[in-house]
Amino acid sequence: MSEGPTIRPRRLRSTPAMRRLVSETRLHPAELVLPMFVREGVSEPVPITSMPGVVNHSLDSLRRAVVEAAEAGIGGVMLFGIPSHKDAFGSGATDDGGILNVATRAVIEEVGASIVVQTDLCLDEFTDHGHCGVLDARGRVDNDASLERYRDMAVAQATAGSHLLGLSGMMDGQVAAVRDVLDQNGFTDTAILGYAAKYASAFYGPFREAVQSSLEGDRRSYQLDPGNRREGLREVMLDVEEGADVVMVKPAMSYLDVLADAAAVSTVPVWAYQVSGEYSMIEAAAANGWIDRRRAIEESVLGIKRAGADAVLTYWATELAGWLR
């Protein structure tokens, strides 16, 4: 009769207590950031049909939701503004009375002392053409002209009180340009999150509905090609060199290799964004009874953390934090 194996890894999986004791990766509410949409001109939250459970907030419902998020113990919120009027220049992005800047002041007033209030620094929600920058005479995104708009946006958002600016436009030199203007204007304590490795992904689809995007064409001339792993790491290191306080990989679940590469070498925190399409796929499968919703949510975020993310932007942040507490 065989004596059986001497080495038995299953010993460390034998009971819930043992599995908890030897767990290599854990989630904590403070490592979660909640993306939130606030829409100008609405008095009640407006459901986003392709993202069940997510809404375009009114200012009042936004205030209530950020208080709930802070009480759940999450680390921060990322605000996206949806204006009533758009133009080619994205004027609403730098208007002191524009929806994002108004919302930022409101959120700072509610929870600014307890969580990190973050704002999306990009033009796509504010432009009638839907691109992340301004266009030249030939209809192409003009990198350097867009940087000037980003500089103005940075001052506007910092003035409104944003703790951390999320530079998501993927323009070359955006981190250096924004750091320069922030420091020139006395905002040396305002942090920069560089969306460093942001890929031209199909998984952004529901987000386009959320922000009422008017995009025609695509963003492949400035967002990364999905097949390029080394280029993702190069972009991460460029943002670090330019002064980013945090760098981002986006989307998360289809780019865990890029996330792991970045985490292995970055000298600043590395975050990942579990984007709208990732959220909606799990919600749709769970609604059809095909997967266990809670287990799938927990496993999906845990996998992103295991790959190296120091924090995760996820639309489940508040709900997940409640489970973790």
Short mmCIF file of C-alpha atoms in Angstrom, two decimals:
data_model
loop_
_atom_site.label_atom_id
_atom_site.label_comp_id
_atom_site.label_asym_id
_atom_site.label_seq_id
_atom_site.Cartn_x
_atom_site.Cartn_y
_atom_site.Cartn_z
CA MET A 1 0.00 0.00 0.00
CA SER A 2 1.30 3.45 -0.95
CA GLU A 3 2.23 5.70 1.93
CA GLY A 4 0.89 8.70 0.01
CA PRO A 5 2.51 12.09 -0.54
CA THR A 6 4.59 13.76 2.12
CA ILE A 7 3.98 17.26 0.79
CA ARG A 8 0.30 18.09 1.08
CA PRO A 9 -0.52 21.72 0.19
CA ARG A 10 -4.16 20.99 1.00
CA ARG A 11 -3.30 21.17 4.71
CA LEU A 12 -3.38 24.94 4.39
CA ARG A 13 -6.83 24.86 2.77
CA SER A 14 -8.49 22.54 5.25
CA THR A 15 -10.69 24.98 7.24
CA PRO A 16 -12.01 28.52 6.88
CA ALA A 17 -9.76 29.62 9.75
CA MET A 18 -6.68 28.12 8.11
CA ARG A 19 -7.50 29.64 4.73
CA ARG A 20 -7.97 33.04 6.34
CA LEU A 21 -4.67 32.77 8.20
CA VAL A 22 -2.58 31.97 5.13
CA SER A 23 -4.35 34.21 2.60
CA GLU A 24 -1.78 36.02 0.45
CA THR A 25 -4.01 38.82 -0.84
CA ARG A 26 -6.65 40.75 1.06
CA LEU A 27 -9.02 43.55 0.23
CA HIS A 28 -9.63 46.56 2.45
CA PRO A 29 -12.26 49.31 2.01
CA ALA A 30 -9.55 52.00 2.04
CA GLU A 31 -8.13 50.52 -1.19
CA LEU A 32 -11.38 51.11 -3.10
CA VAL A 33 -12.31 54.22 -5.09
CA LEU A 34 -15.85 54.85 -6.32
CA PRO A 35 -16.32 56.50 -9.74
CA MET A 36 -19.40 58.76 -9.66
CA PHE A 37 -21.30 60.66 -12.36
CA VAL A 38 -23.05 63.95 -11.70
CA ARG A 39 -25.32 65.45 -14.35
CA GLU A 40 -26.23 69.07 -14.79
CA GLY A 41 -29.89 70.03 -14.84
CA VAL A 42 -31.45 66.99 -13.14
CA SER A 43 -33.26 66.99 -9.81
CA GLU A 44 -33.28 63.22 -9.31
CA PRO A 45 -30.73 60.48 -10.08
CA VAL A 46 -31.07 59.10 -13.61
CA PRO A 47 -30.45 55.33 -14.04
CA ILE A 48 -27.81 54.26 -16.57
CA THR A 49 -29.50 51.41 -18.41
CA SER A 50 -26.30 49.63 -19.45
CA MET A 51 -24.90 49.81 -15.90
CA PRO A 52 -27.59 48.40 -13.59
CA GLY A 53 -27.37 50.01 -10.17
CA VAL A 54 -25.32 53.01 -11.35
CA VAL A 55 -26.86 56.45 -11.90
CA ASN A 56 -26.18 59.93 -13.11
CA HIS A 57 -26.52 61.83 -9.86
CA SER A 58 -28.14 65.13 -9.18
CA LEU A 59 -26.18 67.37 -6.84
CA ASP A 60 -28.43 66.38 -3.95
CA SER A 61 -28.20 62.64 -4.57
CA LEU A 62 -24.44 62.97 -5.07
CA ARG A 63 -24.12 64.52 -1.62
CA ARG A 64 -26.05 61.64 -0.06
CA ALA A 65 -24.07 59.00 -1.95
CA VAL A 66 -20.66 60.38 -1.01
CA VAL A 67 -21.63 60.44 2.65
CA GLU A 68 -22.68 56.78 2.36
CA ALA A 69 -19.38 55.96 0.63
CA ALA A 70 -17.33 57.71 3.30
CA GLU A 71 -19.24 55.93 6.06
CA ALA A 72 -18.46 52.61 4.34
CA GLY A 73 -14.78 53.43 4.73
CA ILE A 74 -13.70 53.59 1.09
CA GLY A 75 -10.57 55.47 0.17
CA GLY A 76 -11.94 57.98 -2.30
CA VAL A 77 -14.37 59.01 -5.02
CA MET A 78 -13.63 59.93 -8.64
CA LEU A 79 -16.04 62.52 -10.03
CA PHE A 80 -17.17 62.82 -13.65
CA GLY A 81 -19.29 65.78 -14.72
CA ILE A 82 -21.93 65.70 -17.46
CA PRO A 83 -22.78 69.21 -18.67
CA SER A 84 -26.01 70.35 -20.32
CA HIS A 85 -24.05 72.16 -23.05
CA LYS A 86 -21.01 70.99 -24.98
CA ASP A 87 -18.81 72.79 -27.50
CA ALA A 88 -15.67 72.11 -29.52
CA PHE A 89 -13.45 73.70 -26.88
CA GLY A 90 -14.99 71.99 -23.85
CA SER A 91 -15.68 75.33 -22.20
CA GLY A 92 -17.66 73.82 -19.34
CA ALA A 93 -14.56 72.07 -18.06
CA THR A 94 -12.95 75.32 -16.97
CA ASP A 95 -16.08 77.23 -15.99
CA ASP A 96 -16.12 77.90 -12.26
CA GLY A 97 -19.86 77.32 -12.43
CA GLY A 98 -19.52 74.18 -14.54
CA ILE A 99 -21.07 70.99 -13.19
CA LEU A 100 -17.83 69.20 -12.29
CA ASN A 101 -16.36 72.14 -10.40
CA VAL A 102 -19.65 72.82 -8.61
CA ALA A 103 -19.93 69.14 -7.69
CA THR A 104 -16.35 69.07 -6.44
CA ARG A 105 -17.03 71.90 -4.02
CA ALA A 106 -20.17 70.14 -2.82
CA VAL A 107 -18.37 66.85 -2.22
CA ILE A 108 -15.48 68.57 -0.46
CA GLU A 109 -18.01 70.21 1.83
CA GLU A 110 -19.61 66.85 2.66
CA VAL A 111 -16.66 64.45 2.96
CA GLY A 112 -13.47 66.31 2.11
CA ALA A 113 -11.93 65.66 5.50
CA SER A 114 -12.51 61.89 5.45
CA ILE A 115 -11.84 60.59 1.92
CA VAL A 116 -9.78 61.62 -1.08
CA VAL A 117 -11.91 63.63 -3.49
CA GLN A 118 -10.71 63.07 -7.05
CA THR A 119 -11.76 64.63 -10.35
CA ASP A 120 -11.51 63.44 -13.92
CA LEU A 121 -9.30 65.82 -15.87
CA CYS A 122 -10.31 65.16 -19.47
CA LEU A 123 -12.30 66.98 -22.12
CA ASP A 124 -14.39 64.14 -23.56
CA GLU A 125 -17.43 64.80 -21.36
CA PHE A 126 -17.38 68.47 -22.32
CA THR A 127 -16.67 68.47 -26.08
CA ASP A 128 -19.34 68.19 -28.76
CA HIS A 129 -17.03 65.94 -30.78
CA GLY A 130 -16.43 63.65 -27.82
CA HIS A 131 -12.65 63.51 -28.03
CA CYS A 132 -10.33 63.90 -25.04
CA GLY A 133 -8.65 66.97 -26.50
CA VAL A 134 -9.24 69.84 -28.89
CA LEU A 135 -9.14 69.29 -32.64
CA ASP A 136 -6.94 70.94 -35.26
CA ALA A 137 -8.11 72.25 -38.64
CA ARG A 138 -7.95 68.74 -40.10
CA GLY A 139 -10.07 67.23 -37.35
CA ARG A 140 -7.19 65.50 -35.56
CA VAL A 141 -6.66 65.67 -31.81
CA ASP A 142 -4.04 68.38 -31.26
CA ASN A 143 -1.77 67.13 -28.46
CA ASP A 144 -0.11 70.39 -27.47
CA ALA A 145 -3.22 72.55 -27.76
CA SER A 146 -4.99 69.99 -25.56
CA LEU A 147 -2.25 70.34 -22.94
CA GLU A 148 -3.08 74.05 -22.65
CA ARG A 149 -6.70 73.16 -21.94
CA TYR A 150 -5.56 70.59 -19.38
CA ARG A 151 -3.49 73.23 -17.63
CA ASP A 152 -6.55 75.48 -17.33
CA MET A 153 -8.67 72.54 -16.15
CA ALA A 154 -6.09 71.66 -13.52
CA VAL A 155 -6.21 75.11 -11.98
CA ALA A 156 -10.02 75.14 -12.07
CA GLN A 157 -10.29 71.73 -10.38
CA ALA A 158 -7.64 72.48 -7.80
CA THR A 159 -9.34 75.78 -7.01
CA ALA A 160 -12.61 73.88 -6.51
CA GLY A 161 -10.80 71.79 -3.91
CA SER A 162 -9.99 68.51 -5.67
CA HIS A 163 -7.37 66.55 -3.77
CA LEU A 164 -6.22 64.49 -6.75
CA LEU A 165 -6.53 65.14 -10.47
CA GLY A 166 -7.11 62.11 -12.69
CA LEU A 167 -5.38 62.81 -16.00
CA SER A 168 -7.18 60.40 -18.32
CA GLY A 169 -6.72 62.03 -21.73
CA MET A 170 -3.54 60.17 -22.80
CA MET A 171 -1.87 63.24 -24.28
CA ASP A 172 1.93 63.11 -24.42
CA GLY A 173 3.44 65.27 -21.67
CA GLN A 174 0.18 65.76 -19.77
CA VAL A 175 1.61 64.98 -16.34
CA ALA A 176 4.53 67.38 -16.73
CA ALA A 177 2.26 70.14 -18.05
CA VAL A 178 -0.23 69.83 -15.21
CA ARG A 179 2.41 69.50 -12.49
CA ASP A 180 4.05 72.66 -13.78
CA VAL A 181 0.89 74.76 -13.74
CA LEU A 182 -0.23 73.45 -10.35
CA ASP A 183 3.10 74.37 -8.80
CA GLN A 184 3.12 77.77 -10.47
CA ASN A 185 -0.26 78.54 -8.95
CA GLY A 186 0.54 77.37 -5.44
CA PHE A 187 -1.19 73.99 -5.61
CA THR A 188 1.90 72.04 -4.64
CA ASP A 189 -0.13 69.68 -2.44
CA THR A 190 -2.60 68.71 -5.18
CA ALA A 191 -1.76 65.17 -6.30
CA ILE A 192 -1.72 63.81 -9.86
CA LEU A 193 -3.03 60.44 -10.95
CA GLY A 194 -1.65 59.68 -14.39
CA TYR A 195 -3.83 57.35 -16.43
CA ALA A 196 -0.58 56.06 -17.84
CA ALA A 197 -1.52 52.80 -19.58
CA LYS A 198 -5.01 53.51 -20.87
CA TYR A 199 -5.97 51.20 -23.70
CA ALA A 200 -8.35 51.75 -26.63
CA SER A 201 -10.80 49.20 -25.26
CA ALA A 202 -14.22 47.87 -26.21
CA PHE A 203 -15.00 47.64 -22.50
CA TYR A 204 -15.72 51.37 -22.21
CA GLY A 205 -19.07 50.99 -23.98
CA PRO A 206 -21.45 51.54 -21.04
CA PHE A 207 -19.39 54.51 -19.85
CA ARG A 208 -20.21 56.28 -23.12
CA GLU A 209 -23.88 56.12 -22.18
CA ALA A 210 -23.11 57.28 -18.65
CA VAL A 211 -21.43 60.49 -19.82
CA GLN A 212 -23.71 60.97 -22.85
CA SER A 213 -20.68 60.81 -25.13
CA SER A 214 -20.98 62.40 -28.55
CA LEU A 215 -17.86 60.66 -29.86
CA GLU A 216 -17.65 59.89 -33.56
CA GLY A 217 -14.81 57.66 -34.69
CA ASP A 218 -12.40 56.27 -32.10
CA ARG A 219 -9.48 57.22 -29.84
CA ARG A 220 -6.87 54.87 -31.23
CA SER A 221 -4.52 57.69 -32.18
CA TYR A 222 -3.90 58.48 -28.50
CA GLN A 223 -5.02 55.50 -26.40
CA LEU A 224 -2.85 52.37 -26.39
CA ASP A 225 -3.25 49.47 -28.78
CA PRO A 226 -4.62 46.44 -26.89
CA GLY A 227 -1.82 44.24 -28.20
CA ASN A 228 1.03 46.34 -26.78
CA ARG A 229 2.39 45.24 -23.41
CA ARG A 230 5.85 46.87 -23.44
CA GLU A 231 4.39 50.18 -24.59
CA GLY A 232 2.09 50.15 -21.56
CA LEU A 233 5.06 49.91 -19.22
CA ARG A 234 6.86 52.64 -21.16
CA GLU A 235 3.92 54.99 -20.66
CA VAL A 236 3.83 54.18 -16.95
CA MET A 237 7.50 55.02 -16.52
CA LEU A 238 7.14 58.26 -18.49
CA ASP A 239 4.37 59.41 -16.15
CA VAL A 240 6.49 58.56 -13.12
CA GLU A 241 9.41 60.52 -14.57
CA GLU A 242 7.12 63.51 -15.25
CA GLY A 243 6.01 63.65 -11.63
CA ALA A 244 2.85 61.56 -11.30
CA ASP A 245 2.05 60.74 -7.69
CA VAL A 246 0.04 57.67 -8.73
CA VAL A 247 -0.20 55.83 -12.06
CA MET A 248 -3.15 53.96 -13.55
CA VAL A 249 -3.71 50.92 -15.74
CA LYS A 250 -7.09 50.92 -17.49
CA PRO A 251 -9.04 48.67 -18.07
CA ALA A 252 -8.07 46.24 -15.34
CA MET A 253 -9.18 42.67 -15.95
CA SER A 254 -7.98 42.31 -19.56
CA TYR A 255 -4.65 44.01 -18.77
CA LEU A 256 -3.48 42.24 -15.62
CA ASP A 257 -0.13 41.52 -17.29
CA VAL A 258 0.45 45.25 -17.83
CA LEU A 259 -0.66 45.92 -14.26
CA ALA A 260 1.79 43.34 -12.90
CA ASP A 261 4.59 44.81 -15.03
CA ALA A 262 3.89 48.30 -13.68
CA ALA A 263 3.63 47.15 -10.08
CA ALA A 264 6.98 45.40 -10.34
CA VAL A 265 8.92 48.55 -11.24
CA SER A 266 6.92 51.63 -10.26
CA THR A 267 8.22 53.78 -7.43
CA VAL A 268 4.76 55.30 -6.90
CA PRO A 269 1.41 53.61 -6.17
CA VAL A 270 -0.20 51.75 -9.07
CA TRP A 271 -3.98 51.75 -9.37
CA ALA A 272 -6.32 49.98 -11.78
CA TYR A 273 -9.78 50.90 -13.06
CA GLN A 274 -12.38 48.13 -13.27
CA VAL A 275 -14.26 49.78 -16.11
CA SER A 276 -17.93 49.95 -17.05
CA GLY A 277 -17.90 46.95 -19.39
CA GLU A 278 -16.31 44.75 -16.75
CA TYR A 279 -18.98 45.84 -14.28
CA SER A 280 -21.86 45.35 -16.70
CA MET A 281 -20.79 41.87 -17.80
CA ILE A 282 -20.81 40.58 -14.24
CA GLU A 283 -24.10 42.29 -13.44
CA ALA A 284 -25.72 40.86 -16.59
CA ALA A 285 -24.48 37.33 -15.94
CA ALA A 286 -25.61 37.50 -12.32
CA ALA A 287 -29.04 38.84 -13.32
CA ASN A 288 -29.45 35.80 -15.56
CA GLY A 289 -28.48 33.45 -12.74
CA TRP A 290 -25.33 32.29 -14.52
CA ILE A 291 -22.89 33.25 -11.77
CA ASP A 292 -22.92 34.01 -8.06
CA ARG A 293 -22.96 37.81 -8.02
CA ARG A 294 -21.22 38.46 -4.71
CA ARG A 295 -18.53 35.83 -5.23
CA ALA A 296 -17.87 37.09 -8.77
CA ILE A 297 -17.55 40.70 -7.61
CA GLU A 298 -15.21 39.81 -4.77
CA GLU A 299 -13.09 37.53 -6.96
CA SER A 300 -12.84 40.07 -9.78
CA VAL A 301 -11.56 42.84 -7.51
CA LEU A 302 -9.30 40.45 -5.60
CA GLY A 303 -7.71 39.34 -8.87
CA ILE A 304 -6.90 42.96 -9.74
CA LYS A 305 -5.38 43.47 -6.31
CA ARG A 306 -3.41 40.21 -6.60
CA ALA A 307 -1.93 41.36 -9.91
CA GLY A 308 -0.40 44.35 -8.14
CA ALA A 309 -2.95 47.16 -7.81
CA ASP A 310 -2.53 49.25 -4.67
CA ALA A 311 -6.08 50.53 -5.11
CA VAL A 312 -8.97 49.71 -7.44
CA LEU A 313 -11.52 52.04 -8.98
CA THR A 314 -14.73 50.04 -9.07
CA TYR A 315 -18.44 50.85 -9.28
CA TRP A 316 -18.98 48.31 -6.48
CA ALA A 317 -16.73 50.20 -4.04
CA THR A 318 -19.39 51.14 -1.48
CA GLU A 319 -21.20 47.81 -1.64
CA LEU A 320 -17.98 45.81 -1.50
CA ALA A 321 -16.70 47.87 1.42
CA GLY A 322 -19.84 46.97 3.33
CA TRP A 323 -19.15 43.28 2.79
CA LEU A 324 -15.55 43.64 3.88
CA ARG A 325 -16.33 45.40 7.14
#
